[in-house]
Coordinates of C-alpha atoms in Angstrom, one line a residue:
M16 CA 10.3 37.7 -58.0
N17 CA 12.1 37.3 -54.4
R18 CA 14.3 40.5 -53.8
L19 CA 17.9 39.8 -54.5
V20 CA 21.1 41.4 -53.4
G21 CA 24.3 40.4 -54.8
I22 CA 27.1 40.9 -52.6
M23 CA 30.7 41.0 -53.1
A24 CA 34.2 42.1 -51.2
D25 CA 38.0 41.9 -51.3
S26 CA 39.0 41.6 -54.9
H27 CA 42.1 43.3 -54.2
G28 CA 43.0 44.6 -57.5
D29 CA 41.7 41.4 -59.7
A30 CA 39.3 42.8 -62.4
S31 CA 38.2 39.6 -63.8
A32 CA 37.0 37.9 -60.3
I33 CA 34.8 41.3 -60.1
E34 CA 33.0 40.6 -63.6
G35 CA 33.0 37.1 -62.7
A36 CA 31.3 38.0 -59.7
I37 CA 29.0 40.8 -61.1
G38 CA 28.2 37.8 -64.1
A39 CA 27.1 35.4 -61.6
L40 CA 25.2 37.3 -59.4
S41 CA 23.0 39.3 -62.0
S42 CA 22.6 35.4 -63.3
L43 CA 20.8 34.8 -60.5
G44 CA 18.7 37.7 -60.2
C45 CA 20.0 39.9 -58.1
Q46 CA 18.4 43.3 -58.9
S47 CA 21.7 45.4 -56.8
L48 CA 24.7 44.6 -56.6
V49 CA 27.3 46.0 -53.5
H50 CA 31.0 45.6 -52.9
L51 CA 32.1 45.8 -49.4
G52 CA 35.5 47.6 -50.3
D53 CA 38.9 46.8 -50.9
V54 CA 38.4 46.9 -54.6
C55 CA 41.6 47.5 -55.2
D56 CA 45.1 46.6 -53.9
S57 CA 47.8 49.5 -52.9
S58 CA 50.3 47.2 -53.6
R59 CA 49.6 46.7 -57.4
P60 CA 47.8 49.6 -58.2
E61 CA 47.9 49.8 -62.0
S62 CA 45.2 47.4 -61.6
A63 CA 42.8 49.9 -60.0
D64 CA 41.6 51.7 -63.0
R65 CA 39.9 48.7 -65.0
C66 CA 38.4 47.8 -61.3
V67 CA 36.5 50.7 -60.9
S68 CA 35.1 50.7 -64.5
I69 CA 33.8 47.7 -63.9
L70 CA 32.3 48.8 -61.3
R71 CA 30.8 51.7 -62.3
E72 CA 29.5 50.5 -65.8
N73 CA 27.5 47.9 -63.6
G74 CA 26.2 50.3 -61.2
V75 CA 28.0 48.4 -58.2
S76 CA 27.0 50.2 -54.7
T77 CA 30.5 50.6 -53.3
V78 CA 32.1 51.4 -49.3
K79 CA 35.5 52.2 -49.1
G80 CA 38.3 49.3 -47.8
N81 CA 41.3 50.4 -46.3
N82 CA 43.3 49.8 -49.4
D83 CA 41.4 51.7 -51.4
H84 CA 42.2 54.6 -49.4
M85 CA 46.0 53.6 -49.3
V86 CA 45.7 54.2 -53.1
V87 CA 44.3 57.3 -53.0
A88 CA 46.3 58.9 -50.0
N89 CA 49.8 57.6 -51.8
R90 CA 48.5 59.5 -54.4
D91 CA 47.3 63.1 -53.0
G92 CA 48.1 65.7 -54.8
L93 CA 50.7 63.4 -57.1
D94 CA 50.2 62.1 -60.8
L95 CA 52.0 58.8 -60.3
G96 CA 50.6 57.6 -63.9
D97 CA 49.6 54.6 -62.9
V98 CA 46.1 55.5 -61.7
S99 CA 43.9 57.5 -63.5
P100 CA 42.7 61.1 -61.8
E101 CA 39.0 59.6 -62.1
T102 CA 39.7 56.8 -60.4
V103 CA 41.8 58.1 -57.6
A104 CA 38.4 60.9 -57.5
W105 CA 36.0 58.2 -57.5
L106 CA 37.8 56.3 -54.7
K107 CA 38.0 59.1 -52.9
A108 CA 34.7 59.9 -53.2
L109 CA 33.6 56.0 -51.4
P110 CA 31.4 56.3 -48.1
L111 CA 32.7 54.2 -45.8
K112 CA 29.1 52.8 -44.8
I113 CA 25.6 52.7 -46.9
R114 CA 22.1 51.4 -46.0
I115 CA 20.2 49.5 -47.8
D116 CA 16.6 48.4 -47.4
G117 CA 17.5 49.0 -43.8
A118 CA 20.7 46.6 -43.5
A119 CA 24.2 48.1 -43.2
F120 CA 27.3 47.6 -45.3
V121 CA 30.7 48.5 -43.9
H122 CA 34.3 47.2 -45.0
S123 CA 35.0 45.8 -41.5
L124 CA 33.3 47.8 -38.2
P125 CA 30.0 50.1 -38.4
F126 CA 31.6 52.4 -35.4
V127 CA 32.4 55.2 -38.6
R128 CA 31.2 58.3 -36.3
E129 CA 33.2 56.9 -33.5
L130 CA 36.0 55.4 -35.7
G131 CA 36.9 57.6 -39.1
L132 CA 38.8 55.7 -41.4
S133 CA 39.6 53.5 -38.3
A134 CA 36.7 51.4 -38.9
M135 CA 37.5 50.0 -42.2
V136 CA 41.5 49.2 -41.1
R137 CA 40.5 47.6 -37.3
G138 CA 38.9 43.8 -37.1
M139 CA 35.6 42.8 -36.0
G140 CA 36.8 40.0 -33.0
K141 CA 33.7 38.9 -30.3
K142 CA 34.3 41.7 -28.4
E143 CA 33.1 44.0 -30.8
M144 CA 30.3 41.7 -32.6
A145 CA 28.7 41.4 -28.9
F146 CA 29.1 45.2 -28.2
Y147 CA 27.4 45.5 -31.7
L148 CA 24.6 42.6 -31.4
G149 CA 23.8 43.4 -27.7
F150 CA 22.4 46.8 -28.4
P151 CA 19.3 48.2 -30.1
H152 CA 20.3 50.2 -33.7
R153 CA 18.8 51.4 -36.5
E154 CA 19.6 47.9 -38.7
R155 CA 19.9 44.9 -37.4
L156 CA 21.5 43.4 -40.1
L157 CA 25.5 44.0 -40.9
F158 CA 27.1 43.0 -44.0
R159 CA 31.1 43.5 -44.1
G160 CA 34.4 42.3 -45.6
H161 CA 37.8 42.8 -44.4
N162 CA 38.3 39.0 -43.0
H163 CA 38.2 36.9 -46.7
D164 CA 36.4 33.8 -44.6
P165 CA 32.5 33.8 -44.6
C166 CA 31.0 33.6 -41.7
V167 CA 26.8 34.8 -40.2
V168 CA 27.2 35.6 -36.4
C169 CA 24.5 36.4 -34.0
M170 CA 23.5 36.6 -30.6
E171 CA 20.5 34.2 -28.9
D172 CA 20.3 34.2 -25.0
G173 CA 22.7 36.0 -24.4
R174 CA 25.6 34.2 -26.6
L175 CA 27.2 35.0 -29.6
S176 CA 26.4 32.1 -32.2
D177 CA 28.5 31.8 -35.9
R178 CA 27.9 29.4 -38.6
V179 CA 30.4 28.9 -41.5
P180 CA 28.6 28.7 -44.9
A181 CA 30.0 26.2 -46.8
P182 CA 29.5 27.1 -50.5
G183 CA 25.8 26.9 -51.9
Q184 CA 24.6 27.0 -48.8
K185 CA 21.5 29.1 -47.1
I186 CA 21.7 30.7 -43.7
E187 CA 18.2 31.5 -42.7
L188 CA 18.4 34.7 -40.9
R189 CA 15.5 35.0 -38.4
P190 CA 12.9 37.6 -38.1
G191 CA 13.7 39.4 -34.1
L192 CA 17.3 38.9 -33.9
A193 CA 20.5 40.7 -35.6
F194 CA 23.2 39.4 -37.6
I195 CA 26.4 40.2 -38.9
V196 CA 27.5 38.7 -42.5
T197 CA 30.6 38.4 -43.4
C198 CA 31.2 37.9 -46.9
G199 CA 33.9 36.3 -48.0
A200 CA 36.7 37.7 -50.3
L201 CA 36.4 37.5 -54.0
I202 CA 40.0 36.6 -53.9
N203 CA 39.1 33.4 -52.7
G204 CA 36.0 33.1 -55.2
L205 CA 33.3 33.7 -52.8
C206 CA 30.3 36.1 -52.6
M207 CA 27.0 36.3 -51.5
V208 CA 23.4 36.6 -51.8
W209 CA 20.8 38.1 -49.7
D210 CA 17.7 37.3 -50.1
Q211 CA 15.4 39.8 -48.8
D212 CA 12.0 38.1 -48.6
R213 CA 13.3 35.0 -47.7
H214 CA 15.4 36.5 -44.6
A215 CA 18.2 34.5 -45.9
V216 CA 22.3 34.2 -47.4
T217 CA 23.3 31.8 -49.9
S218 CA 27.1 31.6 -50.0
L219 CA 28.5 31.2 -53.5
S220 CA 32.0 29.9 -55.3
L221 CA 32.6 30.8 -58.4

């Protein structure tokens, strides 16, 4: 059986989208599930409790997004009655970066040590991608959210190459190359499967 990791991002407070992704990814045989942040939306924090409850009940590994941070920051020392203290504490404790089997998972930028919380907010343009892909790292595969459209980027022969996967399309992650994979947003009905054994990712439309 192939080792499959289900990846989702940018649910922005849509609990139904999270449930749908977990159901779809689990039905495909994903043994591990990851959420790349912006679980919540700072403009509708009242949905945070339900979103977090679903992730916790299903053991979804989660990194912190900028909206998750804002939900916490806006309630620092305050009980506004819209988000439970347990949810605030869980969101506050989320890491900015996790590693699974040699791959890194972040919300936006991988430069957590250098940028701190700004790594959640700043976008990853061609300059940042070229910098990341052009130097050796402990991980040769980076999964990220923040941008809501899926994309797979690598550097080959000193040039950036990017592909936008259509729903259902599988893209090979050639061994020996480094890749940056943007998952696509749950609020757009998108998630992704990483097949570790076949070195490939597949974009899914829910």
